[in-house]
mmCIF file of C-alpha atoms and ligand atoms in Angstrom:
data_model
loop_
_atom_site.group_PDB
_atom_site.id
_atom_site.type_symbol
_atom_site.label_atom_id
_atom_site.label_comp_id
_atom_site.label_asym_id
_atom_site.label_seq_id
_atom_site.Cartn_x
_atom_site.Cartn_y
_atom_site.Cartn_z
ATOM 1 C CA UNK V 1 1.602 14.390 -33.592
ATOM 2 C CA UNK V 2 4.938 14.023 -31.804
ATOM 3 C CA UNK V 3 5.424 16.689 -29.080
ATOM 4 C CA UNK V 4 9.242 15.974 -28.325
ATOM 5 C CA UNK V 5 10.499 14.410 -31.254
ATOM 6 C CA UNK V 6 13.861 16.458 -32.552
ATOM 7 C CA UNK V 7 13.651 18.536 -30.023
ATOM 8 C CA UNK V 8 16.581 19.991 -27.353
ATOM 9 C CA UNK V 9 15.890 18.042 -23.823
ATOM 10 C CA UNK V 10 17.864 19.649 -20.562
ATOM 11 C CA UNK V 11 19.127 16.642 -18.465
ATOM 12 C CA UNK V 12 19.339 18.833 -14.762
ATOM 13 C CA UNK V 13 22.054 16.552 -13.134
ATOM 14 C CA UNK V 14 25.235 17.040 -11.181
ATOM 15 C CA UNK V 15 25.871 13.910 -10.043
ATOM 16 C CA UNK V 16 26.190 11.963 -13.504
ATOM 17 C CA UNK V 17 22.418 10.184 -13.704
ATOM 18 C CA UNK V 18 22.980 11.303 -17.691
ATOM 19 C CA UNK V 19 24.514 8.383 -17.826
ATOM 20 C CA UNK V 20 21.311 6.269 -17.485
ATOM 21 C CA UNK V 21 18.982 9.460 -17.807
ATOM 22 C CA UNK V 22 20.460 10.366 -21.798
ATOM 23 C CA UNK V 23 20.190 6.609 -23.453
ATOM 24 C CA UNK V 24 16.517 5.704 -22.168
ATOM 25 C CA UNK V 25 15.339 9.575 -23.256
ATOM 26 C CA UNK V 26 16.804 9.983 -26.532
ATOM 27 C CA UNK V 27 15.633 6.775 -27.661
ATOM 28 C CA UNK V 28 12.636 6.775 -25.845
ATOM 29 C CA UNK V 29 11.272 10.224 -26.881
ATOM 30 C CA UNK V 30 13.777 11.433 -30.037
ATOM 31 C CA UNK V 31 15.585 14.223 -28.126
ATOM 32 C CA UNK V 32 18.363 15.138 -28.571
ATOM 33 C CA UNK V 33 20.092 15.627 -24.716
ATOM 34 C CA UNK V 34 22.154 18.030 -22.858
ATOM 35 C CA UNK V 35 23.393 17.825 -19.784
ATOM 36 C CA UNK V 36 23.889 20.977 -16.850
ATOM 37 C CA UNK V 37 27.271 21.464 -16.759
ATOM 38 C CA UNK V 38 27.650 23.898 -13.702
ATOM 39 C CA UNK V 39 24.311 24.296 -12.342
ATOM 40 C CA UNK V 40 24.398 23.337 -8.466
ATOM 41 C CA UNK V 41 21.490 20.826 -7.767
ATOM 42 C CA UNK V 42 23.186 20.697 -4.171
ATOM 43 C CA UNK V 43 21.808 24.357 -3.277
ATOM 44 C CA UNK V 44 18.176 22.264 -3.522
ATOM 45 C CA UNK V 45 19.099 19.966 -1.151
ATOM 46 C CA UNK V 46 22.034 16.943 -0.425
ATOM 47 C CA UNK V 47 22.353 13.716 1.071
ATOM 48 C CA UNK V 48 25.344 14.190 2.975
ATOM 49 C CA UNK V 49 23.613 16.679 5.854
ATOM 50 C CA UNK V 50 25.122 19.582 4.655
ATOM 51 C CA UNK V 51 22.141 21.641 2.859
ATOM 52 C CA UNK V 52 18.363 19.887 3.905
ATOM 53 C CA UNK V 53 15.595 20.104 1.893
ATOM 54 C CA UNK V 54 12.840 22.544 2.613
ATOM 55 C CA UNK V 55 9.876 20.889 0.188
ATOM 56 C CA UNK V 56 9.135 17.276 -0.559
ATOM 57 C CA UNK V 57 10.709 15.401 -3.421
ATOM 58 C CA UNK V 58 7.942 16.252 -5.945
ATOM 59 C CA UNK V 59 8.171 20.163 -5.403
ATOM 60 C CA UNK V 60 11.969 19.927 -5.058
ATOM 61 C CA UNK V 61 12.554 18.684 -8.478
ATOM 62 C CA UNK V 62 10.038 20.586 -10.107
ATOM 63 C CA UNK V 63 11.952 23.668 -8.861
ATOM 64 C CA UNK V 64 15.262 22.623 -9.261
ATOM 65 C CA UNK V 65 14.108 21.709 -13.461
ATOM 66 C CA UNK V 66 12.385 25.169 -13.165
ATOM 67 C CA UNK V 67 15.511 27.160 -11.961
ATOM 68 C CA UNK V 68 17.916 24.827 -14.736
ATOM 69 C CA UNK V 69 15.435 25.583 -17.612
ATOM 70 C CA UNK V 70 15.699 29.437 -16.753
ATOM 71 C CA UNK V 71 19.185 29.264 -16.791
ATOM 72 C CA UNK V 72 19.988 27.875 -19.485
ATOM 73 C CA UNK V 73 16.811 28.790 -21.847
ATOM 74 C CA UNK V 74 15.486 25.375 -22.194
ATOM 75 C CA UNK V 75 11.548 24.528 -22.582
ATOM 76 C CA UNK V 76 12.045 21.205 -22.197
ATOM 77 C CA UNK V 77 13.977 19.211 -19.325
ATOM 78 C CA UNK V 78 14.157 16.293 -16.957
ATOM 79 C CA UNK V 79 15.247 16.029 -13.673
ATOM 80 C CA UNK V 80 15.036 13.624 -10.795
ATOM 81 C CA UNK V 81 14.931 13.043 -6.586
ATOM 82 C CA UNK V 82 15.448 10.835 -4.448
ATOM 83 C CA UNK V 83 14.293 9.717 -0.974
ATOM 84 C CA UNK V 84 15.613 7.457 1.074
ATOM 85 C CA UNK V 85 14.049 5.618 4.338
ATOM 86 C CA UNK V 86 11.627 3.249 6.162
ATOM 87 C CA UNK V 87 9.582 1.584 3.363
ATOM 88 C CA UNK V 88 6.167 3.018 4.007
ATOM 89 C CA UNK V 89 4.815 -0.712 3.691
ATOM 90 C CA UNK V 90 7.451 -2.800 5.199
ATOM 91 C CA UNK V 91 8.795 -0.185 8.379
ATOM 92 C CA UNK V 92 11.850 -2.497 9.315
ATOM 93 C CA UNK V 93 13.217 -2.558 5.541
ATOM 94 C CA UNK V 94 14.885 0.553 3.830
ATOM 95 C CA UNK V 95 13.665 2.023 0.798
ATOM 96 C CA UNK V 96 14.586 4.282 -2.340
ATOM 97 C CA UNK V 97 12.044 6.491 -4.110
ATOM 98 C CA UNK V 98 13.158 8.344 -7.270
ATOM 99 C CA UNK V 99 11.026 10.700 -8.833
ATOM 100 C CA UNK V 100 11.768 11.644 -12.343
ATOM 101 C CA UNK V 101 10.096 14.434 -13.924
ATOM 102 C CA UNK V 102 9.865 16.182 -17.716
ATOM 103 C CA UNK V 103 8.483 19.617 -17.590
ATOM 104 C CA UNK V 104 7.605 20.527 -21.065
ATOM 105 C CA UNK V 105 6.850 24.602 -20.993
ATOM 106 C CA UNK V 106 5.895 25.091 -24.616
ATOM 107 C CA UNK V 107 3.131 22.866 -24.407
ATOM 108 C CA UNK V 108 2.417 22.971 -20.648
ATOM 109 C CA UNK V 109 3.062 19.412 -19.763
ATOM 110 C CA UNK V 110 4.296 17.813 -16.491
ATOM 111 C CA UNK V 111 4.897 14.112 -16.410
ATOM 112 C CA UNK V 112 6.087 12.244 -13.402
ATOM 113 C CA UNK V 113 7.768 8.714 -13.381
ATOM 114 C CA UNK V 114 8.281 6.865 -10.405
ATOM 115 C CA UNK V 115 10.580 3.890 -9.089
ATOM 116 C CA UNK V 116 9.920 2.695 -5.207
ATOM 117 C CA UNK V 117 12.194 -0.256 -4.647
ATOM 118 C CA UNK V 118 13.838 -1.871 -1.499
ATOM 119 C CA UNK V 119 17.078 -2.947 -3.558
ATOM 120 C CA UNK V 120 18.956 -0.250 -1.444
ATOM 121 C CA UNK V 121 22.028 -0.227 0.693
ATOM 122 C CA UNK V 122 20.383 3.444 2.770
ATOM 123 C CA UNK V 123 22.288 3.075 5.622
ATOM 124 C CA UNK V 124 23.901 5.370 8.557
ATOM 125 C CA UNK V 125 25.411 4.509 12.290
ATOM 126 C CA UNK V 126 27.572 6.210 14.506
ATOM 127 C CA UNK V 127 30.394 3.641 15.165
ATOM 128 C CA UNK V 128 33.337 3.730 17.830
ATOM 129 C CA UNK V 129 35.539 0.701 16.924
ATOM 130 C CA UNK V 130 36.906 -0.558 13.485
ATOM 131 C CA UNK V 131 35.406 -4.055 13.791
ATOM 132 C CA UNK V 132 32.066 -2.171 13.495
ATOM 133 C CA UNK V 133 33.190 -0.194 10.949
ATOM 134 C CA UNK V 134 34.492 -2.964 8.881
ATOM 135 C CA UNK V 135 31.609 -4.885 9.010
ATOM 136 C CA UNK V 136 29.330 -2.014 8.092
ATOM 137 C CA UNK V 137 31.838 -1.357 4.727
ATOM 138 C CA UNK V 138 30.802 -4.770 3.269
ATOM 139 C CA UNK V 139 27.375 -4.693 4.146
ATOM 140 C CA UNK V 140 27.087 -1.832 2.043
ATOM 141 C CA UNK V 141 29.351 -2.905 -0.238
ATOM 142 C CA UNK V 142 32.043 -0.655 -0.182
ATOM 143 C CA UNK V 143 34.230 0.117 -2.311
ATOM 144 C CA UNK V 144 31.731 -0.713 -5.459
ATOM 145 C CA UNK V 145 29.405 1.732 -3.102
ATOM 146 C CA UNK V 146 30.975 4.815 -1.846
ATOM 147 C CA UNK V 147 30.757 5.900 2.167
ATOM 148 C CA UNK V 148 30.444 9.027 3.801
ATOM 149 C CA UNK V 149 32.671 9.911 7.240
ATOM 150 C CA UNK V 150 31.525 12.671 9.193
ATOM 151 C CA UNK V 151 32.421 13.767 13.193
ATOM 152 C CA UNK V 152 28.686 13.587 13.590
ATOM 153 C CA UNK V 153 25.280 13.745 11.919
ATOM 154 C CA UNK V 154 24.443 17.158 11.509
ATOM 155 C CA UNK V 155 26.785 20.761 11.052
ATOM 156 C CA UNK V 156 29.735 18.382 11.460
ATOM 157 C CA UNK V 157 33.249 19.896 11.108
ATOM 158 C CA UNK V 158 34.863 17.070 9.372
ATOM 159 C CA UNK V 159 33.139 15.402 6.221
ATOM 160 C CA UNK V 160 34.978 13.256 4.096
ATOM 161 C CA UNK V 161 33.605 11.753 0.671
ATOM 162 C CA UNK V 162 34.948 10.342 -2.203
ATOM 163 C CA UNK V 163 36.934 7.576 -0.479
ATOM 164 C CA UNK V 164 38.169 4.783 -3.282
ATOM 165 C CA UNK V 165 39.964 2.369 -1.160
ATOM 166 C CA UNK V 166 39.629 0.268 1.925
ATOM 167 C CA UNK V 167 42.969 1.072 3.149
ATOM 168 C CA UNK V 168 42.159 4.829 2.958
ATOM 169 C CA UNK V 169 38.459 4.165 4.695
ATOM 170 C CA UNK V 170 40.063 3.246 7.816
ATOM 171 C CA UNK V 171 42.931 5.906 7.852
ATOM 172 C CA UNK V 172 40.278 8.568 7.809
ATOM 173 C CA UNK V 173 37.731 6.272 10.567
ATOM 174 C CA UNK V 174 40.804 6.129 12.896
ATOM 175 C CA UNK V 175 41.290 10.073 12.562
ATOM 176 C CA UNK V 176 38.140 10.736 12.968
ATOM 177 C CA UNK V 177 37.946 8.351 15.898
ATOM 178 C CA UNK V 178 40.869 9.831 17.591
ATOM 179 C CA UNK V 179 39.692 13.149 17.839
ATOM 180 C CA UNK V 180 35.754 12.546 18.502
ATOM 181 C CA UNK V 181 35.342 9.376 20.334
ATOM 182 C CA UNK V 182 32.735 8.089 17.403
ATOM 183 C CA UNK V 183 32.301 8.408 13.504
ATOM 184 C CA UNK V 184 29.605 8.887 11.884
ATOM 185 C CA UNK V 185 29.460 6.553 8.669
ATOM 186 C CA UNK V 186 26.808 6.550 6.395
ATOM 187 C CA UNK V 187 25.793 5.351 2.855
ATOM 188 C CA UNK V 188 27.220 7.753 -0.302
ATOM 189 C CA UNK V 189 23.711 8.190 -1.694
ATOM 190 C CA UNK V 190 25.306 10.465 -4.903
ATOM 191 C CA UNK V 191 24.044 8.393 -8.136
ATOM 192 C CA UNK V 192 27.971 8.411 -9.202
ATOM 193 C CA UNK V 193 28.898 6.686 -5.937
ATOM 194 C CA UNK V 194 26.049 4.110 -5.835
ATOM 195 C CA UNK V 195 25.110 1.527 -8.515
ATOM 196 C CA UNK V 196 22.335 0.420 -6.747
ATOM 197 C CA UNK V 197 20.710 3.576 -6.681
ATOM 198 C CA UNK V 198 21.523 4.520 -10.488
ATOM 199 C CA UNK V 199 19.429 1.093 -11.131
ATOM 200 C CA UNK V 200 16.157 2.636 -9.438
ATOM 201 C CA UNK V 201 16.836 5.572 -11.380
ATOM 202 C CA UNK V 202 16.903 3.700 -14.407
ATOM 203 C CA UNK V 203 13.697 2.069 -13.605
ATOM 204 C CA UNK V 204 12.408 5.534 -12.397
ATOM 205 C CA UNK V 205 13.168 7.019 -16.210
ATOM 206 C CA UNK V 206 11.837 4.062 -18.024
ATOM 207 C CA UNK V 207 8.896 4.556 -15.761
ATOM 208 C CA UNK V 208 8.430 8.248 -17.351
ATOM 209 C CA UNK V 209 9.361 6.768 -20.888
ATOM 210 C CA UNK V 210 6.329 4.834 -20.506
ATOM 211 C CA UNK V 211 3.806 7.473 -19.745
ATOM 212 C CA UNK V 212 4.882 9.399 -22.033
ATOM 213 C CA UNK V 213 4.158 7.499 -24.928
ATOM 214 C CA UNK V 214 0.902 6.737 -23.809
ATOM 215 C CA UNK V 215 -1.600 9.663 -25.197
ATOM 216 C CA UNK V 216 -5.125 10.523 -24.053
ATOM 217 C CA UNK V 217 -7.665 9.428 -26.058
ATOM 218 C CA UNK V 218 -9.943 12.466 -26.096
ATOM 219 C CA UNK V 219 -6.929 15.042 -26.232
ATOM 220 C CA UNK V 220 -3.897 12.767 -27.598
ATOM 221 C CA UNK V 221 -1.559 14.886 -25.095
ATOM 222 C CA UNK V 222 1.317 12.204 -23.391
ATOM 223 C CA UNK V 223 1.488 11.412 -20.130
ATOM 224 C CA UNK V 224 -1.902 9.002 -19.957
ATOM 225 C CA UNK V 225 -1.204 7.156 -17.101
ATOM 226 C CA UNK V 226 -2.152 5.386 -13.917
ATOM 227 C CA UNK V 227 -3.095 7.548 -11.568
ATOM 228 C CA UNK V 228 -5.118 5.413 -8.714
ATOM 229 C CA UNK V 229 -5.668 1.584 -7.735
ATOM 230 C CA UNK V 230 -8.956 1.338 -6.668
ATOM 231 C CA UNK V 231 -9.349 -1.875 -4.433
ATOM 232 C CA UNK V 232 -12.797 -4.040 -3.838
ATOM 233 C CA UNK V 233 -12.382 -7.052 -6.086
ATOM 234 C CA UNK V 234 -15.530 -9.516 -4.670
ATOM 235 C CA UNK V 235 -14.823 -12.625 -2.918
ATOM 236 C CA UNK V 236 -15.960 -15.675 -5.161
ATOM 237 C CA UNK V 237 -17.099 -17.202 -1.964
ATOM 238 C CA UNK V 238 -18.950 -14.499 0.017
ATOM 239 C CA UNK V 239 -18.965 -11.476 -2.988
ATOM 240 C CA UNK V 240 -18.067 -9.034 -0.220
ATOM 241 C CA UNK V 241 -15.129 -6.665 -1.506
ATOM 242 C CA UNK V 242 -11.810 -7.321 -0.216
ATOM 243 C CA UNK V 243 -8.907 -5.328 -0.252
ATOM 244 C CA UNK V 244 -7.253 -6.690 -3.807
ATOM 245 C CA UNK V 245 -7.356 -4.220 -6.696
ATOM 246 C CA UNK V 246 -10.997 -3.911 -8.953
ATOM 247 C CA UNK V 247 -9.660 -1.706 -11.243
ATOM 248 C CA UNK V 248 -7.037 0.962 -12.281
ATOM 249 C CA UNK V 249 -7.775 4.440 -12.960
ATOM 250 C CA UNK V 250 -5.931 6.207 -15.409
ATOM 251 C CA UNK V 251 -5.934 10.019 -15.885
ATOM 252 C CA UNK V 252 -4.884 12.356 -18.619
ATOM 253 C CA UNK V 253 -2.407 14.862 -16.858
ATOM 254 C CA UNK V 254 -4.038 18.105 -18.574
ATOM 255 C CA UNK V 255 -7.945 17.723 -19.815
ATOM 256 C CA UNK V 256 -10.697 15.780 -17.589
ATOM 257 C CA UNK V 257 -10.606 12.071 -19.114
ATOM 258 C CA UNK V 258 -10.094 9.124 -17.151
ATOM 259 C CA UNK V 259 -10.311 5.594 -17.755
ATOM 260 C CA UNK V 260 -11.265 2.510 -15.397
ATOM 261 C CA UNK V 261 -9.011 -0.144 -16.491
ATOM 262 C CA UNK V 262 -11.291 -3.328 -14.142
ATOM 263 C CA UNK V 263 -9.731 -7.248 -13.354
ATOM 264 C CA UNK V 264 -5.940 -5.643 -13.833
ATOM 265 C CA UNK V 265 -4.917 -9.556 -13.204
ATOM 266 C CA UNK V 266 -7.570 -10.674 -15.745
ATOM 267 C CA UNK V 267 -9.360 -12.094 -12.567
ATOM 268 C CA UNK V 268 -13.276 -11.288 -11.960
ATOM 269 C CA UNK V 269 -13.081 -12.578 -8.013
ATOM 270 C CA UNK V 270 -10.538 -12.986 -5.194
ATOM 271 C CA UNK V 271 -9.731 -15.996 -3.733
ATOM 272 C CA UNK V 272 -11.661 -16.570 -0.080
ATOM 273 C CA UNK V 273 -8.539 -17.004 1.662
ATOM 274 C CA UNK V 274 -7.910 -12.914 1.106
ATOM 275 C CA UNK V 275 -11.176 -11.951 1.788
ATOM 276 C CA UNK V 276 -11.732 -9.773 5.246
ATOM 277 C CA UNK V 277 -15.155 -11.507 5.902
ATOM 278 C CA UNK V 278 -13.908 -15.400 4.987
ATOM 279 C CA UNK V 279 -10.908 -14.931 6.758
ATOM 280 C CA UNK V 280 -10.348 -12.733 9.064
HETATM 281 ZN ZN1 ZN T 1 -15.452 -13.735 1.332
HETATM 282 ZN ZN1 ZN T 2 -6.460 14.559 -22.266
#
């Protein structure tokens, strides 16, 4: 059976991911999509400094699709996160992490899909002169990526977003400079304002797409999905394990089933060359 199929799907947005978010779900899953008007996803947290977030991404969104579905009487919705920062395998690049998850209240269901990617422009600095400034702008690709001014990091008086032009970046720097002795600049992290990060998103949703069209076997429920790598693949030399992956498992998100999925790369052995013991 179809669990979703002509059914009314809540996209919980403000800051216009329907835009990738309504195509990849109504085709995906036969919904038909609407999209939260005036329902402030800021109060839950924002980019910008103003409002922090008190829970990680995973418990943020949940609530935030919680609170929308209340609202507007909905047992069925999607909405996403996003984290910016150090990429927790490569510390010296940044990365994005968007979480998009459908809460499905009628038949209990929770499914997460996930994009980690280092295609991000994540960036902030407190600069004092315009040849900084200037440089920073197309490194990040400004205008086609928006900026954020602010006096300073955190409680600052003056924050200014939405800034189209060049010509009106600098006005606002200089003012800013003027009075304070340093802007802070950093990266407009708002979907609307950043291409890149609507990509990841995109991934992110076609990421949920995925699992949920891929039922349990024992209980047929969506959301099947990878759930753990397990690493230990044997060396062909030595047939010690080594660190590369021997097999997936994949979980059903409501009853008990799992599945080991072994040789993910259709290989029964690692090379020696990544093996701990052959060399170290
Ligand atoms: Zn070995
Ligand atoms: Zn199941």
């Amino acid at each position: 059976m179809n669990y979703f199929s002509g059914r009314r799907l809540l996209i919980v947005t403000k800051h216009g991911k329907e835009l990738v978010l309504k195509p990849l779900l109504e085709k995906g899953l036969n919904v038909k999509c609407t999209v939260t008007r005036d329902f402030d996803t800021d109060s839950f947290g924002m980019f910008s400094g103003e409002i922090s977030r008190k829970e990680d991404a995973l418990n943020t969104v949940r609530n935030k699709c919680l609170a929308a579905m209340a609202r507007y009487n909905c047992d069925l919705a999607v909405a996403s996160e996003g984290s910016f920062g150090p990429h927790p395998a490569a510390f010296f690049a940044s990365a994005d992490d968007e979480l998009v998850v459908l809460i499905d209240l009628k038949n209990d269901i929770e499914i997460v899909g996930r994009k980690l990617s280092m295609e991000t422009n994540f960036a902030a600095k407190a600069i004092k002169d315009k040849t900084t400034f200037l440089e920073f702008l197309s490194q990040i690709k400004f205008p086609s990526h928006g900026i954020i001014l602010k006096s300073k990091e955190f409680n600052a008086s003056e924050i200014h977003k939405d800034i189209i032009n060049e010509l009106e970046a600098i006005r606002i720097f200089e003012l800013i400079l003027a009075e304070f002795g340093s802007v802070n600049v950093e990266t407009d992290m708002r979907a609307m304002n950043n291409p890149m990060r609507m990509k990841v998103i995109q991934n992110a949703t076609k990421n949920l797409v995925e699992k949920v069209n891929s039922l349990c076997p024992k209980c047929s429920l969506p959301g099947f999905s990878v759930t753990q790598s397990v690493k230990g693949l044997p060396c062909s030399a030595c047939n010690l394990p080594t660190k590369s992956v021997l097999y997936l498992l994949k979980t059903c998100c409501k009853c008990d089933y799992s599945e080991k999925n072994y040789f993910p790369r259709n290989v029964k052995t690692e090379e020696p060359m990544y093996c701990d013991n052959c060399n170290p």
